[in-house]
Amino acid sequence: MSIHYKSASESRVAISELMLPSYSNFNGKIHGGYILSLLDQIAFACASKHSRAYCVTASVDTVDFLNPIEVGELVTMKASINYVGRTSMVVGIRVEAENIQTGVVKHCNSSYFTMVARDDEGNGVEVDGLLLEDTTAIKRFLKAVKRIETKRKRKEEFDREDFVPSDYLADLEKYKVKVGF
């Protein structure tokens, strides 16, 4: 079986939506939960476009809220495939908000979602490879690999059966915590 490759541009998705008062929180800013819902939708669309399969969210690896989004701003989300595994993909998403009266655009959010392609029975579907066409694509791929490796190492270190908290007491001294045993 030969591997097919797609560039990130072939799966790229963008959506724009005007932020309404009904999306705001008690502080008058757009609720982060609403933005998360939109992020999940665009991650699904991007991953499904790349894999040509139904995709599910396996994890939300990073969501950095950088600037608040105001009611009345036009939010644009841009998603692209940053990494592919056998059945999984990391979708990178950039969120920008534009003040439609002034034209000022601000970067509001960066997110990384791990999506998995599934068939009708819920089994994993092998996805196309990723063609890295420029330096930006290479950086995005390598950053995704580093996040995956860090996540795996953290799990191996702290989710072990033989984990001993006392091994980390000295590390905890530099934080604002008190160990009560």
mmCIF file with all atom_site columns, N, CA, C and O in Angstrom, residues 38-68:
data_model
loop_
_atom_site.group_PDB
_atom_site.id
_atom_site.type_symbol
_atom_site.label_atom_id
_atom_site.label_alt_id
_atom_site.label_comp_id
_atom_site.label_asym_id
_atom_site.label_entity_id
_atom_site.label_seq_id
_atom_site.pdbx_PDB_ins_code
_atom_site.Cartn_x
_atom_site.Cartn_y
_atom_site.Cartn_z
_atom_site.occupancy
_atom_site.B_iso_or_equiv
_atom_site.pdbx_formal_charge
_atom_site.auth_seq_id
_atom_site.auth_comp_id
_atom_site.auth_asym_id
_atom_site.auth_atom_id
_atom_site.pdbx_PDB_model_num
ATOM 1   N N  . LEU A 1 38 ? -16.494 26.552 19.267 1.00 0.00 ? 38 LEU A N  1
ATOM 2   C CA . LEU A 1 38 ? -16.136 26.859 17.878 1.00 0.00 ? 38 LEU A CA 1
ATOM 3   C C  . LEU A 1 38 ? -14.811 26.200 17.497 1.00 0.00 ? 38 LEU A C  1
ATOM 4   O O  . LEU A 1 38 ? -14.654 25.700 16.377 1.00 0.00 ? 38 LEU A O  1
ATOM 5   N N  . LEU A 1 39 ? -13.858 26.197 18.436 1.00 0.00 ? 39 LEU A N  1
ATOM 6   C CA . LEU A 1 39 ? -12.564 25.555 18.177 1.00 0.00 ? 39 LEU A CA 1
ATOM 7   C C  . LEU A 1 39 ? -12.741 24.072 17.876 1.00 0.00 ? 39 LEU A C  1
ATOM 8   O O  . LEU A 1 39 ? -12.111 23.532 16.958 1.00 0.00 ? 39 LEU A O  1
ATOM 9   N N  . ASP A 1 40 ? -13.591 23.409 18.657 1.00 0.00 ? 40 ASP A N  1
ATOM 10  C CA . ASP A 1 40 ? -13.828 21.983 18.444 1.00 0.00 ? 40 ASP A CA 1
ATOM 11  C C  . ASP A 1 40 ? -14.462 21.734 17.077 1.00 0.00 ? 40 ASP A C  1
ATOM 12  O O  . ASP A 1 40 ? -14.113 20.779 16.388 1.00 0.00 ? 40 ASP A O  1
ATOM 13  N N  . GLN A 1 41 ? -15.363 22.606 16.671 1.00 0.00 ? 41 GLN A N  1
ATOM 14  C CA . GLN A 1 41 ? -16.015 22.460 15.364 1.00 0.00 ? 41 GLN A CA 1
ATOM 15  C C  . GLN A 1 41 ? -15.024 22.608 14.217 1.00 0.00 ? 41 GLN A C  1
ATOM 16  O O  . GLN A 1 41 ? -15.022 21.814 13.278 1.00 0.00 ? 41 GLN A O  1
ATOM 17  N N  . ILE A 1 42 ? -14.167 23.611 14.298 1.00 0.00 ? 42 ILE A N  1
ATOM 18  C CA . ILE A 1 42 ? -13.226 23.823 13.191 1.00 0.00 ? 42 ILE A CA 1
ATOM 19  C C  . ILE A 1 42 ? -12.142 22.748 13.188 1.00 0.00 ? 42 ILE A C  1
ATOM 20  O O  . ILE A 1 42 ? -11.671 22.339 12.131 1.00 0.00 ? 42 ILE A O  1
ATOM 21  N N  . ALA A 1 43 ? -11.759 22.250 14.380 1.00 0.00 ? 43 ALA A N  1
ATOM 22  C CA . ALA A 1 43 ? -10.795 21.140 14.439 1.00 0.00 ? 43 ALA A CA 1
ATOM 23  C C  . ALA A 1 43 ? -11.388 19.908 13.759 1.00 0.00 ? 43 ALA A C  1
ATOM 24  O O  . ALA A 1 43 ? -10.699 19.217 12.999 1.00 0.00 ? 43 ALA A O  1
ATOM 25  N N  . PHE A 1 44 ? -12.668 19.630 14.037 1.00 0.00 ? 44 PHE A N  1
ATOM 26  C CA . PHE A 1 44 ? -13.357 18.513 13.391 1.00 0.00 ? 44 PHE A CA 1
ATOM 27  C C  . PHE A 1 44 ? -13.350 18.693 11.869 1.00 0.00 ? 44 PHE A C  1
ATOM 28  O O  . PHE A 1 44 ? -13.031 17.761 11.124 1.00 0.00 ? 44 PHE A O  1
ATOM 29  N N  . ALA A 1 45 ? -13.703 19.888 11.403 1.00 0.00 ? 45 ALA A N  1
ATOM 30  C CA . ALA A 1 45 ? -13.786 20.141 9.962  1.00 0.00 ? 45 ALA A CA 1
ATOM 31  C C  . ALA A 1 45 ? -12.429 19.962 9.286  1.00 0.00 ? 45 ALA A C  1
ATOM 32  O O  . ALA A 1 45 ? -12.325 19.309 8.231  1.00 0.00 ? 45 ALA A O  1
ATOM 33  N N  . CYS A 1 46 ? -11.395 20.487 9.894  1.00 0.00 ? 46 CYS A N  1
ATOM 34  C CA . CYS A 1 46 ? -10.050 20.399 9.313  1.00 0.00 ? 46 CYS A CA 1
ATOM 35  C C  . CYS A 1 46 ? -9.563  18.947 9.272  1.00 0.00 ? 46 CYS A C  1
ATOM 36  O O  . CYS A 1 46 ? -9.066  18.469 8.249  1.00 0.00 ? 46 CYS A O  1
ATOM 37  N N  . ALA A 1 47 ? -9.710  18.243 10.398 1.00 0.00 ? 47 ALA A N  1
ATOM 38  C CA . ALA A 1 47 ? -9.255  16.851 10.471 1.00 0.00 ? 47 ALA A CA 1
ATOM 39  C C  . ALA A 1 47 ? -10.056 15.960 9.524  1.00 0.00 ? 47 ALA A C  1
ATOM 40  O O  . ALA A 1 47 ? -9.498  15.078 8.864  1.00 0.00 ? 47 ALA A O  1
ATOM 41  N N  . SER A 1 48 ? -11.353 16.183 9.457  1.00 0.00 ? 48 SER A N  1
ATOM 42  C CA . SER A 1 48 ? -12.202 15.387 8.558  1.00 0.00 ? 48 SER A CA 1
ATOM 43  C C  . SER A 1 48 ? -11.852 15.654 7.102  1.00 0.00 ? 48 SER A C  1
ATOM 44  O O  . SER A 1 48 ? -11.860 14.740 6.278  1.00 0.00 ? 48 SER A O  1
ATOM 45  N N  . LYS A 1 49 ? -11.538 16.890 6.788  1.00 0.00 ? 49 LYS A N  1
ATOM 46  C CA . LYS A 1 49 ? -11.148 17.238 5.421  1.00 0.00 ? 49 LYS A CA 1
ATOM 47  C C  . LYS A 1 49 ? -9.842  16.535 5.046  1.00 0.00 ? 49 LYS A C  1
ATOM 48  O O  . LYS A 1 49 ? -9.697  16.033 3.932  1.00 0.00 ? 49 LYS A O  1
ATOM 49  N N  . HIS A 1 50 ? -8.891  16.487 5.994  1.00 0.00 ? 50 HIS A N  1
ATOM 50  C CA . HIS A 1 50 ? -7.616  15.820 5.710  1.00 0.00 ? 50 HIS A CA 1
ATOM 51  C C  . HIS A 1 50 ? -7.797  14.309 5.562  1.00 0.00 ? 50 HIS A C  1
ATOM 52  O O  . HIS A 1 50 ? -7.265  13.695 4.645  1.00 0.00 ? 50 HIS A O  1
ATOM 53  N N  . SER A 1 51 ? -8.562  13.725 6.485  1.00 0.00 ? 51 SER A N  1
ATOM 54  C CA . SER A 1 51 ? -8.670  12.258 6.537  1.00 0.00 ? 51 SER A CA 1
ATOM 55  C C  . SER A 1 51 ? -9.797  11.691 5.676  1.00 0.00 ? 51 SER A C  1
ATOM 56  O O  . SER A 1 51 ? -9.837  10.495 5.429  1.00 0.00 ? 51 SER A O  1
ATOM 57  N N  . ARG A 1 52 ? -10.718 12.547 5.271  1.00 0.00 ? 52 ARG A N  1
ATOM 58  C CA . ARG A 1 52 ? -11.928 12.106 4.551  1.00 0.00 ? 52 ARG A CA 1
ATOM 59  C C  . ARG A 1 52 ? -12.687 11.068 5.384  1.00 0.00 ? 52 ARG A C  1
ATOM 60  O O  . ARG A 1 52 ? -13.213 10.095 4.874  1.00 0.00 ? 52 ARG A O  1
ATOM 61  N N  . ALA A 1 53 ? -12.706 11.298 6.701  1.00 0.00 ? 53 ALA A N  1
ATOM 62  C CA . ALA A 1 53 ? -13.378 10.380 7.629  1.00 0.00 ? 53 ALA A CA 1
ATOM 63  C C  . ALA A 1 53 ? -13.977 11.196 8.773  1.00 0.00 ? 53 ALA A C  1
ATOM 64  O O  . ALA A 1 53 ? -13.588 12.339 9.001  1.00 0.00 ? 53 ALA A O  1
ATOM 65  N N  . TYR A 1 54 ? -14.890 10.570 9.494  1.00 0.00 ? 54 TYR A N  1
ATOM 66  C CA . TYR A 1 54 ? -15.436 11.180 10.703 1.00 0.00 ? 54 TYR A CA 1
ATOM 67  C C  . TYR A 1 54 ? -14.314 11.245 11.730 1.00 0.00 ? 54 TYR A C  1
ATOM 68  O O  . TYR A 1 54 ? -13.550 10.290 11.889 1.00 0.00 ? 54 TYR A O  1
ATOM 69  N N  . CYS A 1 55 ? -14.189 12.343 12.429 1.00 0.00 ? 55 CYS A N  1
ATOM 70  C CA . CYS A 1 55 ? -13.114 12.494 13.412 1.00 0.00 ? 55 CYS A CA 1
ATOM 71  C C  . CYS A 1 55 ? -13.676 12.848 14.776 1.00 0.00 ? 55 CYS A C  1
ATOM 72  O O  . CYS A 1 55 ? -14.695 13.538 14.875 1.00 0.00 ? 55 CYS A O  1
ATOM 73  N N  . VAL A 1 56 ? -13.006 12.366 15.802 1.00 0.00 ? 56 VAL A N  1
ATOM 74  C CA . VAL A 1 56 ? -13.398 12.669 17.175 1.00 0.00 ? 56 VAL A CA 1
ATOM 75  C C  . VAL A 1 56 ? -12.240 13.394 17.861 1.00 0.00 ? 56 VAL A C  1
ATOM 76  O O  . VAL A 1 56 ? -11.081 13.215 17.507 1.00 0.00 ? 56 VAL A O  1
ATOM 77  N N  . THR A 1 57 ? -12.585 14.182 18.855 1.00 0.00 ? 57 THR A N  1
ATOM 78  C CA . THR A 1 57 ? -11.577 14.896 19.633 1.00 0.00 ? 57 THR A CA 1
ATOM 79  C C  . THR A 1 57 ? -10.981 13.944 20.657 1.00 0.00 ? 57 THR A C  1
ATOM 80  O O  . THR A 1 57 ? -11.699 13.423 21.506 1.00 0.00 ? 57 THR A O  1
ATOM 81  N N  . ALA A 1 58 ? -9.678  13.702 20.569 1.00 0.00 ? 58 ALA A N  1
ATOM 82  C CA . ALA A 1 58 ? -8.999  12.840 21.532 1.00 0.00 ? 58 ALA A CA 1
ATOM 83  C C  . ALA A 1 58 ? -8.492  13.659 22.707 1.00 0.00 ? 58 ALA A C  1
ATOM 84  O O  . ALA A 1 58 ? -8.543  13.219 23.852 1.00 0.00 ? 58 ALA A O  1
ATOM 85  N N  . SER A 1 59 ? -7.981  14.852 22.421 1.00 0.00 ? 59 SER A N  1
ATOM 86  C CA . SER A 1 59 ? -7.536  15.729 23.494 1.00 0.00 ? 59 SER A CA 1
ATOM 87  C C  . SER A 1 59 ? -7.427  17.158 22.997 1.00 0.00 ? 59 SER A C  1
ATOM 88  O O  . SER A 1 59 ? -7.252  17.405 21.807 1.00 0.00 ? 59 SER A O  1
ATOM 89  N N  . VAL A 1 60 ? -7.575  18.056 23.944 1.00 0.00 ? 60 VAL A N  1
ATOM 90  C CA . VAL A 1 60 ? -7.310  19.465 23.692 1.00 0.00 ? 60 VAL A CA 1
ATOM 91  C C  . VAL A 1 60 ? -5.979  19.712 24.385 1.00 0.00 ? 60 VAL A C  1
ATOM 92  O O  . VAL A 1 60 ? -5.901  19.745 25.606 1.00 0.00 ? 60 VAL A O  1
ATOM 93  N N  . ASP A 1 61 ? -4.926  19.812 23.592 1.00 0.00 ? 61 ASP A N  1
ATOM 94  C CA . ASP A 1 61 ? -3.583  19.819 24.142 1.00 0.00 ? 61 ASP A CA 1
ATOM 95  C C  . ASP A 1 61 ? -3.172  21.178 24.690 1.00 0.00 ? 61 ASP A C  1
ATOM 96  O O  . ASP A 1 61 ? -2.478  21.261 25.684 1.00 0.00 ? 61 ASP A O  1
ATOM 97  N N  . THR A 1 62 ? -3.557  22.231 24.054 1.00 0.00 ? 62 THR A N  1
ATOM 98  C CA . THR A 1 62 ? -3.225  23.569 24.509 1.00 0.00 ? 62 THR A CA 1
ATOM 99  C C  . THR A 1 62 ? -4.323  24.519 24.057 1.00 0.00 ? 62 THR A C  1
ATOM 100 O O  . THR A 1 62 ? -4.770  24.449 22.919 1.00 0.00 ? 62 THR A O  1
ATOM 101 N N  . VAL A 1 63 ? -4.718  25.392 24.958 1.00 0.00 ? 63 VAL A N  1
ATOM 102 C CA . VAL A 1 63 ? -5.611  26.497 24.609 1.00 0.00 ? 63 VAL A CA 1
ATOM 103 C C  . VAL A 1 63 ? -5.062  27.709 25.345 1.00 0.00 ? 63 VAL A C  1
ATOM 104 O O  . VAL A 1 63 ? -5.125  27.775 26.571 1.00 0.00 ? 63 VAL A O  1
ATOM 105 N N  . ASP A 1 64 ? -4.484  28.616 24.614 1.00 0.00 ? 64 ASP A N  1
ATOM 106 C CA . ASP A 1 64 ? -3.939  29.826 25.212 1.00 0.00 ? 64 ASP A CA 1
ATOM 107 C C  . ASP A 1 64 ? -4.833  31.003 24.845 1.00 0.00 ? 64 ASP A C  1
ATOM 108 O O  . ASP A 1 64 ? -4.901  31.399 23.678 1.00 0.00 ? 64 ASP A O  1
ATOM 109 N N  . PHE A 1 65 ? -5.527  31.538 25.856 1.00 0.00 ? 65 PHE A N  1
ATOM 110 C CA . PHE A 1 65 ? -6.346  32.732 25.664 1.00 0.00 ? 65 PHE A CA 1
ATOM 111 C C  . PHE A 1 65 ? -5.425  33.935 25.844 1.00 0.00 ? 65 PHE A C  1
ATOM 112 O O  . PHE A 1 65 ? -4.952  34.199 26.950 1.00 0.00 ? 65 PHE A O  1
ATOM 113 N N  . LEU A 1 66 ? -5.151  34.644 24.776 1.00 0.00 ? 66 LEU A N  1
ATOM 114 C CA . LEU A 1 66 ? -4.164  35.715 24.791 1.00 0.00 ? 66 LEU A CA 1
ATOM 115 C C  . LEU A 1 66 ? -4.774  37.101 24.977 1.00 0.00 ? 66 LEU A C  1
ATOM 116 O O  . LEU A 1 66 ? -4.195  37.944 25.652 1.00 0.00 ? 66 LEU A O  1
ATOM 117 N N  . ASN A 1 67 ? -5.905  37.341 24.348 1.00 0.00 ? 67 ASN A N  1
ATOM 118 C CA . ASN A 1 67 ? -6.596  38.631 24.432 1.00 0.00 ? 67 ASN A CA 1
ATOM 119 C C  . ASN A 1 67 ? -8.096  38.382 24.458 1.00 0.00 ? 67 ASN A C  1
ATOM 120 O O  . ASN A 1 67 ? -8.586  37.469 23.795 1.00 0.00 ? 67 ASN A O  1
ATOM 121 N N  . PRO A 1 68 ? -8.839  39.217 25.195 1.00 0.00 ? 68 PRO A N  1
ATOM 122 C CA . PRO A 1 68 ? -10.295 39.037 25.243 1.00 0.00 ? 68 PRO A CA 1
ATOM 123 C C  . PRO A 1 68 ? -10.934 39.399 23.906 1.00 0.00 ? 68 PRO A C  1
ATOM 124 O O  . PRO A 1 68 ? -10.406 40.208 23.140 1.00 0.00 ? 68 PRO A O  1
#
